[in-house]
Amino acid sequence: ELCAKARAFTDTALVTISRFSGESWDRNVEGGSTEGMANRVMAEKGSALYEHGDFYLSDAETHMVEQVKKCFPKVAVVLNVGGMVDTQWFFADEKIQSVLMAWQGGMEGGNAVADVVMGRVNPCGKLSDTIAYSIEDYPSTPYYGDEKDVYYAEDIFVGYRYFETFDPEYTKVNYEFGFGLSYTTFDTS
């Protein structure tokens, strides 16, 4: 009913997905243990909110996205997140025409997102990280969350350097470091 009312008003839906980030909020993945995490209480709360881990959409979020795609011919997504999240659910989905990685913009973040969505400003920012195909494609995943030992399996090849070096064809990457589109193209003459 809510979807039908919104559809009568517009042909474009804006879906916002958010994730918590900050001190004492450890991320986890589905089936991951909260043992040894810096703040088990917050990790356990995260597990209760996101049954597949906060990297992935929850069942409720997946259901919402599917409902919105059925109802609207145009769908845009805003990711209000503080770290990497799964992008498979929109990467190759033709029903989701655009995605804005808003990160967490602080006090003026909402105004900035509104300006971009309304077309008042050009969304010309580029990704400052590499977004892999799956969480397993990050070499640090098996070692994340252990407060007693931080092990960088990628050695000096942290972030985009890992993929650039060990996956130069970007077969494990959905969005590479520096990726970003805008509403227009530019020519210099």
JSON list of C-alpha atoms in Angstrom, two decimals:
[
{"chain": "A", "resi": 1, "resn": "GLU", "atom": "CA", "xyz": [0.00, 0.00, 0.00]},
{"chain": "A", "resi": 2, "resn": "LEU", "atom": "CA", "xyz": [2.82, 2.41, 0.90]},
{"chain": "A", "resi": 3, "resn": "CYS", "atom": "CA", "xyz": [4.63, 1.56, -2.34]},
{"chain": "A", "resi": 4, "resn": "ALA", "atom": "CA", "xyz": [1.48, 2.19, -4.41]},
{"chain": "A", "resi": 5, "resn": "LYS", "atom": "CA", "xyz": [0.93, 5.58, -2.76]},
{"chain": "A", "resi": 6, "resn": "ALA", "atom": "CA", "xyz": [4.51, 6.62, -3.44]},
{"chain": "A", "resi": 7, "resn": "ARG", "atom": "CA", "xyz": [4.30, 5.34, -7.03]},
{"chain": "A", "resi": 8, "resn": "ALA", "atom": "CA", "xyz": [1.26, 7.56, -7.66]},
{"chain": "A", "resi": 9, "resn": "PHE", "atom": "CA", "xyz": [3.45, 10.54, -6.74]},
{"chain": "A", "resi": 10, "resn": "THR", "atom": "CA", "xyz": [6.59, 9.70, -8.76]},
{"chain": "A", "resi": 11, "resn": "ASP", "atom": "CA", "xyz": [8.17, 7.17, -11.11]},
{"chain": "A", "resi": 12, "resn": "THR", "atom": "CA", "xyz": [11.51, 7.18, -9.27]},
{"chain": "A", "resi": 13, "resn": "ALA", "atom": "CA", "xyz": [12.30, 5.49, -5.97]},
{"chain": "A", "resi": 14, "resn": "LEU", "atom": "CA", "xyz": [15.25, 6.38, -3.77]},
{"chain": "A", "resi": 15, "resn": "VAL", "atom": "CA", "xyz": [16.40, 3.52, -1.53]},
{"chain": "A", "resi": 16, "resn": "THR", "atom": "CA", "xyz": [18.79, 4.38, 1.30]},
{"chain": "A", "resi": 17, "resn": "ILE", "atom": "CA", "xyz": [20.87, 1.70, 2.97]},
{"chain": "A", "resi": 18, "resn": "SER", "atom": "CA", "xyz": [22.84, 2.64, 6.06]},
{"chain": "A", "resi": 19, "resn": "ARG", "atom": "CA", "xyz": [25.30, 0.95, 8.37]},
{"chain": "A", "resi": 20, "resn": "PHE", "atom": "CA", "xyz": [26.70, 1.90, 11.76]},
{"chain": "A", "resi": 21, "resn": "SER", "atom": "CA", "xyz": [30.33, 2.82, 12.03]},
{"chain": "A", "resi": 22, "resn": "GLY", "atom": "CA", "xyz": [32.58, 4.17, 14.72]},
{"chain": "A", "resi": 23, "resn": "GLU", "atom": "CA", "xyz": [34.28, 3.35, 17.95]},
{"chain": "A", "resi": 24, "resn": "SER", "atom": "CA", "xyz": [33.15, 0.14, 19.63]},
{"chain": "A", "resi": 25, "resn": "TRP", "atom": "CA", "xyz": [31.13, -1.02, 16.64]},
{"chain": "A", "resi": 26, "resn": "ASP", "atom": "CA", "xyz": [32.88, -4.08, 15.24]},
{"chain": "A", "resi": 27, "resn": "ARG", "atom": "CA", "xyz": [31.74, -5.41, 11.92]},
{"chain": "A", "resi": 28, "resn": "ASN", "atom": "CA", "xyz": [31.09, -9.07, 11.41]},
{"chain": "A", "resi": 29, "resn": "VAL", "atom": "CA", "xyz": [30.15, -11.47, 8.68]},
{"chain": "A", "resi": 30, "resn": "GLU", "atom": "CA", "xyz": [27.51, -14.16, 8.62]},
{"chain": "A", "resi": 31, "resn": "GLY", "atom": "CA", "xyz": [28.38, -16.93, 11.00]},
{"chain": "A", "resi": 32, "resn": "GLY", "atom": "CA", "xyz": [31.31, -14.94, 12.33]},
{"chain": "A", "resi": 33, "resn": "SER", "atom": "CA", "xyz": [32.23, -15.27, 15.96]},
{"chain": "A", "resi": 34, "resn": "THR", "atom": "CA", "xyz": [32.09, -12.28, 18.28]},
{"chain": "A", "resi": 35, "resn": "GLU", "atom": "CA", "xyz": [34.75, -13.90, 20.47]},
{"chain": "A", "resi": 36, "resn": "GLY", "atom": "CA", "xyz": [37.77, -11.68, 20.89]},
{"chain": "A", "resi": 37, "resn": "MET", "atom": "CA", "xyz": [36.12, -8.60, 19.38]},
{"chain": "A", "resi": 38, "resn": "ALA", "atom": "CA", "xyz": [36.97, -5.32, 21.07]},
{"chain": "A", "resi": 39, "resn": "ASN", "atom": "CA", "xyz": [33.36, -4.76, 22.09]},
{"chain": "A", "resi": 40, "resn": "ARG", "atom": "CA", "xyz": [31.36, -7.99, 22.06]},
{"chain": "A", "resi": 41, "resn": "VAL", "atom": "CA", "xyz": [28.16, -6.23, 23.19]},
{"chain": "A", "resi": 42, "resn": "MET", "atom": "CA", "xyz": [28.09, -4.03, 20.11]},
{"chain": "A", "resi": 43, "resn": "ALA", "atom": "CA", "xyz": [29.16, -6.92, 17.87]},
{"chain": "A", "resi": 44, "resn": "GLU", "atom": "CA", "xyz": [26.29, -9.01, 19.20]},
{"chain": "A", "resi": 45, "resn": "LYS", "atom": "CA", "xyz": [23.85, -6.14, 18.59]},
{"chain": "A", "resi": 46, "resn": "GLY", "atom": "CA", "xyz": [25.12, -5.97, 15.02]},
{"chain": "A", "resi": 47, "resn": "SER", "atom": "CA", "xyz": [24.58, -9.71, 14.62]},
{"chain": "A", "resi": 48, "resn": "ALA", "atom": "CA", "xyz": [20.98, -9.30, 15.82]},
{"chain": "A", "resi": 49, "resn": "LEU", "atom": "CA", "xyz": [20.29, -6.45, 13.37]},
{"chain": "A", "resi": 50, "resn": "TYR", "atom": "CA", "xyz": [22.00, -8.02, 10.36]},
{"chain": "A", "resi": 51, "resn": "GLU", "atom": "CA", "xyz": [21.47, -11.75, 10.31]},
{"chain": "A", "resi": 52, "resn": "HIS", "atom": "CA", "xyz": [23.98, -12.18, 7.45]},
{"chain": "A", "resi": 53, "resn": "GLY", "atom": "CA", "xyz": [26.51, -9.73, 8.89]},
{"chain": "A", "resi": 54, "resn": "ASP", "atom": "CA", "xyz": [26.50, -6.00, 8.23]},
{"chain": "A", "resi": 55, "resn": "PHE", "atom": "CA", "xyz": [28.43, -6.40, 4.97]},
{"chain": "A", "resi": 56, "resn": "TYR", "atom": "CA", "xyz": [25.30, -7.89, 3.37]},
{"chain": "A", "resi": 57, "resn": "LEU", "atom": "CA", "xyz": [21.69, -6.74, 3.17]},
{"chain": "A", "resi": 58, "resn": "SER", "atom": "CA", "xyz": [19.44, -8.08, 5.89]},
{"chain": "A", "resi": 59, "resn": "ASP", "atom": "CA", "xyz": [16.41, -10.15, 4.88]},
{"chain": "A", "resi": 60, "resn": "ALA", "atom": "CA", "xyz": [14.16, -7.13, 5.56]},
{"chain": "A", "resi": 61, "resn": "GLU", "atom": "CA", "xyz": [16.33, -4.88, 3.37]},
{"chain": "A", "resi": 62, "resn": "THR", "atom": "CA", "xyz": [16.36, -7.45, 0.56]},
{"chain": "A", "resi": 63, "resn": "HIS", "atom": "CA", "xyz": [12.55, -7.70, 0.74]},
{"chain": "A", "resi": 64, "resn": "MET", "atom": "CA", "xyz": [12.23, -3.89, 0.67]},
{"chain": "A", "resi": 65, "resn": "VAL", "atom": "CA", "xyz": [14.52, -3.57, -2.37]},
{"chain": "A", "resi": 66, "resn": "GLU", "atom": "CA", "xyz": [12.58, -6.26, -4.24]},
{"chain": "A", "resi": 67, "resn": "GLN", "atom": "CA", "xyz": [9.27, -4.53, -3.47]},
{"chain": "A", "resi": 68, "resn": "VAL", "atom": "CA", "xyz": [10.60, -1.17, -4.65]},
{"chain": "A", "resi": 69, "resn": "LYS", "atom": "CA", "xyz": [11.95, -2.65, -7.90]},
{"chain": "A", "resi": 70, "resn": "LYS", "atom": "CA", "xyz": [8.53, -4.17, -8.65]},
{"chain": "A", "resi": 71, "resn": "CYS", "atom": "CA", "xyz": [6.75, -0.89, -8.00]},
{"chain": "A", "resi": 72, "resn": "PHE", "atom": "CA", "xyz": [8.99, 1.70, -9.67]},
{"chain": "A", "resi": 73, "resn": "PRO", "atom": "CA", "xyz": [10.47, 1.86, -13.19]},
{"chain": "A", "resi": 74, "resn": "LYS", "atom": "CA", "xyz": [13.39, 3.97, -11.93]},
{"chain": "A", "resi": 75, "resn": "VAL", "atom": "CA", "xyz": [15.37, 3.07, -8.80]},
{"chain": "A", "resi": 76, "resn": "ALA", "atom": "CA", "xyz": [18.36, 4.88, -7.31]},
{"chain": "A", "resi": 77, "resn": "VAL", "atom": "CA", "xyz": [20.28, 3.80, -4.22]},
{"chain": "A", "resi": 78, "resn": "VAL", "atom": "CA", "xyz": [22.12, 5.92, -1.65]},
{"chain": "A", "resi": 79, "resn": "LEU", "atom": "CA", "xyz": [24.66, 4.05, 0.48]},
{"chain": "A", "resi": 80, "resn": "ASN", "atom": "CA", "xyz": [25.09, 5.84, 3.81]},
{"chain": "A", "resi": 81, "resn": "VAL", "atom": "CA", "xyz": [27.85, 3.57, 5.09]},
{"chain": "A", "resi": 82, "resn": "GLY", "atom": "CA", "xyz": [31.19, 3.94, 6.81]},
{"chain": "A", "resi": 83, "resn": "GLY", "atom": "CA", "xyz": [32.93, 0.96, 5.25]},
{"chain": "A", "resi": 84, "resn": "MET", "atom": "CA", "xyz": [32.76, -1.59, 2.49]},
{"chain": "A", "resi": 85, "resn": "VAL", "atom": "CA", "xyz": [29.41, -3.28, 1.87]},
{"chain": "A", "resi": 86, "resn": "ASP", "atom": "CA", "xyz": [28.21, -5.88, -0.60]},
{"chain": "A", "resi": 87, "resn": "THR", "atom": "CA", "xyz": [27.52, -4.42, -4.05]},
{"chain": "A", "resi": 88, "resn": "GLN", "atom": "CA", "xyz": [26.37, -7.61, -5.78]},
{"chain": "A", "resi": 89, "resn": "TRP", "atom": "CA", "xyz": [22.70, -6.81, -5.22]},
{"chain": "A", "resi": 90, "resn": "PHE", "atom": "CA", "xyz": [22.87, -3.78, -7.51]},
{"chain": "A", "resi": 91, "resn": "PHE", "atom": "CA", "xyz": [26.06, -4.25, -9.55]},
{"chain": "A", "resi": 92, "resn": "ALA", "atom": "CA", "xyz": [24.41, -6.07, -12.47]},
{"chain": "A", "resi": 93, "resn": "ASP", "atom": "CA", "xyz": [20.77, -5.24, -11.74]},
{"chain": "A", "resi": 94, "resn": "GLU", "atom": "CA", "xyz": [19.30, -3.27, -14.65]},
{"chain": "A", "resi": 95, "resn": "LYS", "atom": "CA", "xyz": [16.37, -2.19, -12.49]},
{"chain": "A", "resi": 96, "resn": "ILE", "atom": "CA", "xyz": [18.71, -0.13, -10.30]},
{"chain": "A", "resi": 97, "resn": "GLN", "atom": "CA", "xyz": [19.94, 2.65, -12.56]},
{"chain": "A", "resi": 98, "resn": "SER", "atom": "CA", "xyz": [22.21, 4.58, -10.19]},
{"chain": "A", "resi": 99, "resn": "VAL", "atom": "CA", "xyz": [24.03, 4.33, -6.89]},
{"chain": "A", "resi": 100, "resn": "LEU", "atom": "CA", "xyz": [25.46, 7.15, -4.83]},
{"chain": "A", "resi": 101, "resn": "MET", "atom": "CA", "xyz": [28.15, 6.22, -2.33]},
{"chain": "A", "resi": 102, "resn": "ALA", "atom": "CA", "xyz": [27.50, 8.88, 0.30]},
{"chain": "A", "resi": 103, "resn": "TRP", "atom": "CA", "xyz": [29.75, 7.35, 2.96]},
{"chain": "A", "resi": 104, "resn": "GLN", "atom": "CA", "xyz": [28.92, 9.20, 6.17]},
{"chain": "A", "resi": 105, "resn": "GLY", "atom": "CA", "xyz": [29.05, 12.89, 5.43]},
{"chain": "A", "resi": 106, "resn": "GLY", "atom": "CA", "xyz": [28.64, 14.35, 8.90]},
{"chain": "A", "resi": 107, "resn": "MET", "atom": "CA", "xyz": [26.48, 17.39, 9.63]},
{"chain": "A", "resi": 108, "resn": "GLU", "atom": "CA", "xyz": [26.21, 18.55, 6.01]},
{"chain": "A", "resi": 109, "resn": "GLY", "atom": "CA", "xyz": [26.11, 15.10, 4.45]},
{"chain": "A", "resi": 110, "resn": "GLY", "atom": "CA", "xyz": [22.33, 15.05, 4.10]},
{"chain": "A", "resi": 111, "resn": "ASN", "atom": "CA", "xyz": [22.33, 18.43, 2.38]},
{"chain": "A", "resi": 112, "resn": "ALA", "atom": "CA", "xyz": [25.10, 17.31, 0.02]},
{"chain": "A", "resi": 113, "resn": "VAL", "atom": "CA", "xyz": [23.23, 14.10, -0.88]},
{"chain": "A", "resi": 114, "resn": "ALA", "atom": "CA", "xyz": [20.03, 16.09, -1.48]},
{"chain": "A", "resi": 115, "resn": "ASP", "atom": "CA", "xyz": [21.92, 18.48, -3.78]},
{"chain": "A", "resi": 116, "resn": "VAL", "atom": "CA", "xyz": [23.29, 15.56, -5.80]},
{"chain": "A", "resi": 117, "resn": "VAL", "atom": "CA", "xyz": [19.98, 13.68, -5.99]},
{"chain": "A", "resi": 118, "resn": "MET", "atom": "CA", "xyz": [18.09, 16.83, -7.01]},
{"chain": "A", "resi": 119, "resn": "GLY", "atom": "CA", "xyz": [20.65, 17.57, -9.73]},
{"chain": "A", "resi": 120, "resn": "ARG", "atom": "CA", "xyz": [21.81, 20.84, -8.19]},
{"chain": "A", "resi": 121, "resn": "VAL", "atom": "CA", "xyz": [25.44, 19.74, -8.18]},
{"chain": "A", "resi": 122, "resn": "ASN", "atom": "CA", "xyz": [27.48, 17.32, -10.24]},
{"chain": "A", "resi": 123, "resn": "PRO", "atom": "CA", "xyz": [28.32, 14.08, -8.37]},
{"chain": "A", "resi": 124, "resn": "CYS", "atom": "CA", "xyz": [31.90, 13.97, -9.57]},
{"chain": "A", "resi": 125, "resn": "GLY", "atom": "CA", "xyz": [33.58, 12.31, -6.60]},
{"chain": "A", "resi": 126, "resn": "LYS", "atom": "CA", "xyz": [35.65, 9.21, -7.23]},
{"chain": "A", "resi": 127, "resn": "LEU", "atom": "CA", "xyz": [35.93, 6.12, -5.04]},
{"chain": "A", "resi": 128, "resn": "SER", "atom": "CA", "xyz": [38.75, 6.29, -2.55]},
{"chain": "A", "resi": 129, "resn": "ASP", "atom": "CA", "xyz": [38.80, 2.51, -2.19]},
{"chain": "A", "resi": 130, "resn": "THR", "atom": "CA", "xyz": [38.30, -0.65, -4.23]},
{"chain": "A", "resi": 131, "resn": "ILE", "atom": "CA", "xyz": [35.04, -2.54, -3.83]},
{"chain": "A", "resi": 132, "resn": "ALA", "atom": "CA", "xyz": [35.55, -6.25, -4.42]},
{"chain": "A", "resi": 133, "resn": "TYR", "atom": "CA", "xyz": [33.09, -8.74, -5.85]},
{"chain": "A", "resi": 134, "resn": "SER", "atom": "CA", "xyz": [32.64, -10.49, -2.51]},
{"chain": "A", "resi": 135, "resn": "ILE", "atom": "CA", "xyz": [33.90, -10.15, 1.05]},
{"chain": "A", "resi": 136, "resn": "GLU", "atom": "CA", "xyz": [36.02, -13.27, 0.57]},
{"chain": "A", "resi": 137, "resn": "ASP", "atom": "CA", "xyz": [38.02, -11.41, -2.10]},
{"chain": "A", "resi": 138, "resn": "TYR", "atom": "CA", "xyz": [39.55, -9.13, 0.54]},
{"chain": "A", "resi": 139, "resn": "PRO", "atom": "CA", "xyz": [42.66, -10.91, 1.88]},
{"chain": "A", "resi": 140, "resn": "SER", "atom": "CA", "xyz": [42.11, -9.53, 5.39]},
{"chain": "A", "resi": 141, "resn": "THR", "atom": "CA", "xyz": [38.63, -11.03, 5.84]},
{"chain": "A", "resi": 142, "resn": "PRO", "atom": "CA", "xyz": [39.66, -14.27, 7.59]},
{"chain": "A", "resi": 143, "resn": "TYR", "atom": "CA", "xyz": [41.66, -12.26, 10.15]},
{"chain": "A", "resi": 144, "resn": "TYR", "atom": "CA", "xyz": [39.27, -9.41, 10.89]},
{"chain": "A", "resi": 145, "resn": "GLY", "atom": "CA", "xyz": [37.96, -8.80, 14.38]},
{"chain": "A", "resi": 146, "resn": "ASP", "atom": "CA", "xyz": [40.71, -10.30, 16.51]},
{"chain": "A", "resi": 147, "resn": "GLU", "atom": "CA", "xyz": [41.60, -7.59, 19.05]},
{"chain": "A", "resi": 148, "resn": "LYS", "atom": "CA", "xyz": [44.77, -9.42, 20.11]},
{"chain": "A", "resi": 149, "resn": "ASP", "atom": "CA", "xyz": [46.32, -9.74, 16.66]},
{"chain": "A", "resi": 150, "resn": "VAL", "atom": "CA", "xyz": [45.95, -7.58, 13.58]},
{"chain": "A", "resi": 151, "resn": "TYR", "atom": "CA", "xyz": [47.29, -9.61, 10.69]},
{"chain": "A", "resi": 152, "resn": "TYR", "atom": "CA", "xyz": [47.62, -7.99, 7.30]},
{"chain": "A", "resi": 153, "resn": "ALA", "atom": "CA", "xyz": [47.65, -10.96, 4.93]},
{"chain": "A", "resi": 154, "resn": "GLU", "atom": "CA", "xyz": [48.12, -8.55, 2.03]},
{"chain": "A", "resi": 155, "resn": "ASP", "atom": "CA", "xyz": [51.41, -7.28, 3.55]},
{"chain": "A", "resi": 156, "resn": "ILE", "atom": "CA", "xyz": [52.25, -3.85, 2.05]},
{"chain": "A", "resi": 157, "resn": "PHE", "atom": "CA", "xyz": [49.59, -4.28, -0.65]},
{"chain": "A", "resi": 158, "resn": "VAL", "atom": "CA", "xyz": [46.77, -2.74, 1.40]},
{"chain": "A", "resi": 159, "resn": "GLY", "atom": "CA", "xyz": [43.55, -1.61, -0.30]},
{"chain": "A", "resi": 160, "resn": "TYR", "atom": "CA", "xyz": [43.61, -0.98, -4.03]},
{"chain": "A", "resi": 161, "resn": "ARG", "atom": "CA", "xyz": [47.30, -1.95, -4.18]},
{"chain": "A", "resi": 162, "resn": "TYR", "atom": "CA", "xyz": [46.37, -5.57, -3.46]},
{"chain": "A", "resi": 163, "resn": "PHE", "atom": "CA", "xyz": [43.97, -5.81, -6.40]},
{"chain": "A", "resi": 164, "resn": "GLU", "atom": "CA", "xyz": [46.24, -3.78, -8.69]},
{"chain": "A", "resi": 165, "resn": "THR", "atom": "CA", "xyz": [49.12, -6.18, -7.96]},
{"chain": "A", "resi": 166, "resn": "PHE", "atom": "CA", "xyz": [47.47, -9.60, -7.58]},
{"chain": "A", "resi": 167, "resn": "ASP", "atom": "CA", "xyz": [44.37, -9.13, -9.73]},
{"chain": "A", "resi": 168, "resn": "PRO", "atom": "CA", "xyz": [45.47, -6.66, -12.43]},
{"chain": "A", "resi": 169, "resn": "GLU", "atom": "CA", "xyz": [42.54, -7.61, -14.69]},
{"chain": "A", "resi": 170, "resn": "TYR", "atom": "CA", "xyz": [40.19, -6.77, -11.81]},
{"chain": "A", "resi": 171, "resn": "THR", "atom": "CA", "xyz": [38.34, -10.09, -12.03]},
{"chain": "A", "resi": 172, "resn": "LYS", "atom": "CA", "xyz": [37.49, -9.84, -8.31]},
{"chain": "A", "resi": 173, "resn": "VAL", "atom": "CA", "xyz": [36.47, -6.17, -8.40]},
{"chain": "A", "resi": 174, "resn": "ASN", "atom": "CA", "xyz": [33.07, -4.56, -8.95]},
{"chain": "A", "resi": 175, "resn": "TYR", "atom": "CA", "xyz": [34.26, -0.96, -8.58]},
{"chain": "A", "resi": 176, "resn": "GLU", "atom": "CA", "xyz": [37.92, -0.02, -8.75]},
{"chain": "A", "resi": 177, "resn": "PHE", "atom": "CA", "xyz": [39.79, 2.71, -6.91]},
{"chain": "A", "resi": 178, "resn": "GLY", "atom": "CA", "xyz": [38.94, 6.01, -8.61]},
{"chain": "A", "resi": 179, "resn": "PHE", "atom": "CA", "xyz": [35.67, 4.79, -10.12]},
{"chain": "A", "resi": 180, "resn": "GLY", "atom": "CA", "xyz": [32.97, 7.38, -10.42]},
{"chain": "A", "resi": 181, "resn": "LEU", "atom": "CA", "xyz": [30.58, 8.81, -12.93]},
{"chain": "A", "resi": 182, "resn": "SER", "atom": "CA", "xyz": [28.85, 12.14, -13.23]},
{"chain": "A", "resi": 183, "resn": "TYR", "atom": "CA", "xyz": [25.77, 13.47, -14.97]},
{"chain": "A", "resi": 184, "resn": "THR", "atom": "CA", "xyz": [27.76, 14.84, -17.89]},
{"chain": "A", "resi": 185, "resn": "THR", "atom": "CA", "xyz": [30.92, 14.56, -19.93]},
{"chain": "A", "resi": 186, "resn": "PHE", "atom": "CA", "xyz": [33.60, 17.19, -20.33]},
{"chain": "A", "resi": 187, "resn": "ASP", "atom": "CA", "xyz": [35.78, 18.27, -23.24]},
{"chain": "A", "resi": 188, "resn": "THR", "atom": "CA", "xyz": [38.76, 20.58, -23.15]},
{"chain": "A", "resi": 189, "resn": "SER", "atom": "CA", "xyz": [39.77, 22.51, -26.24]}
]
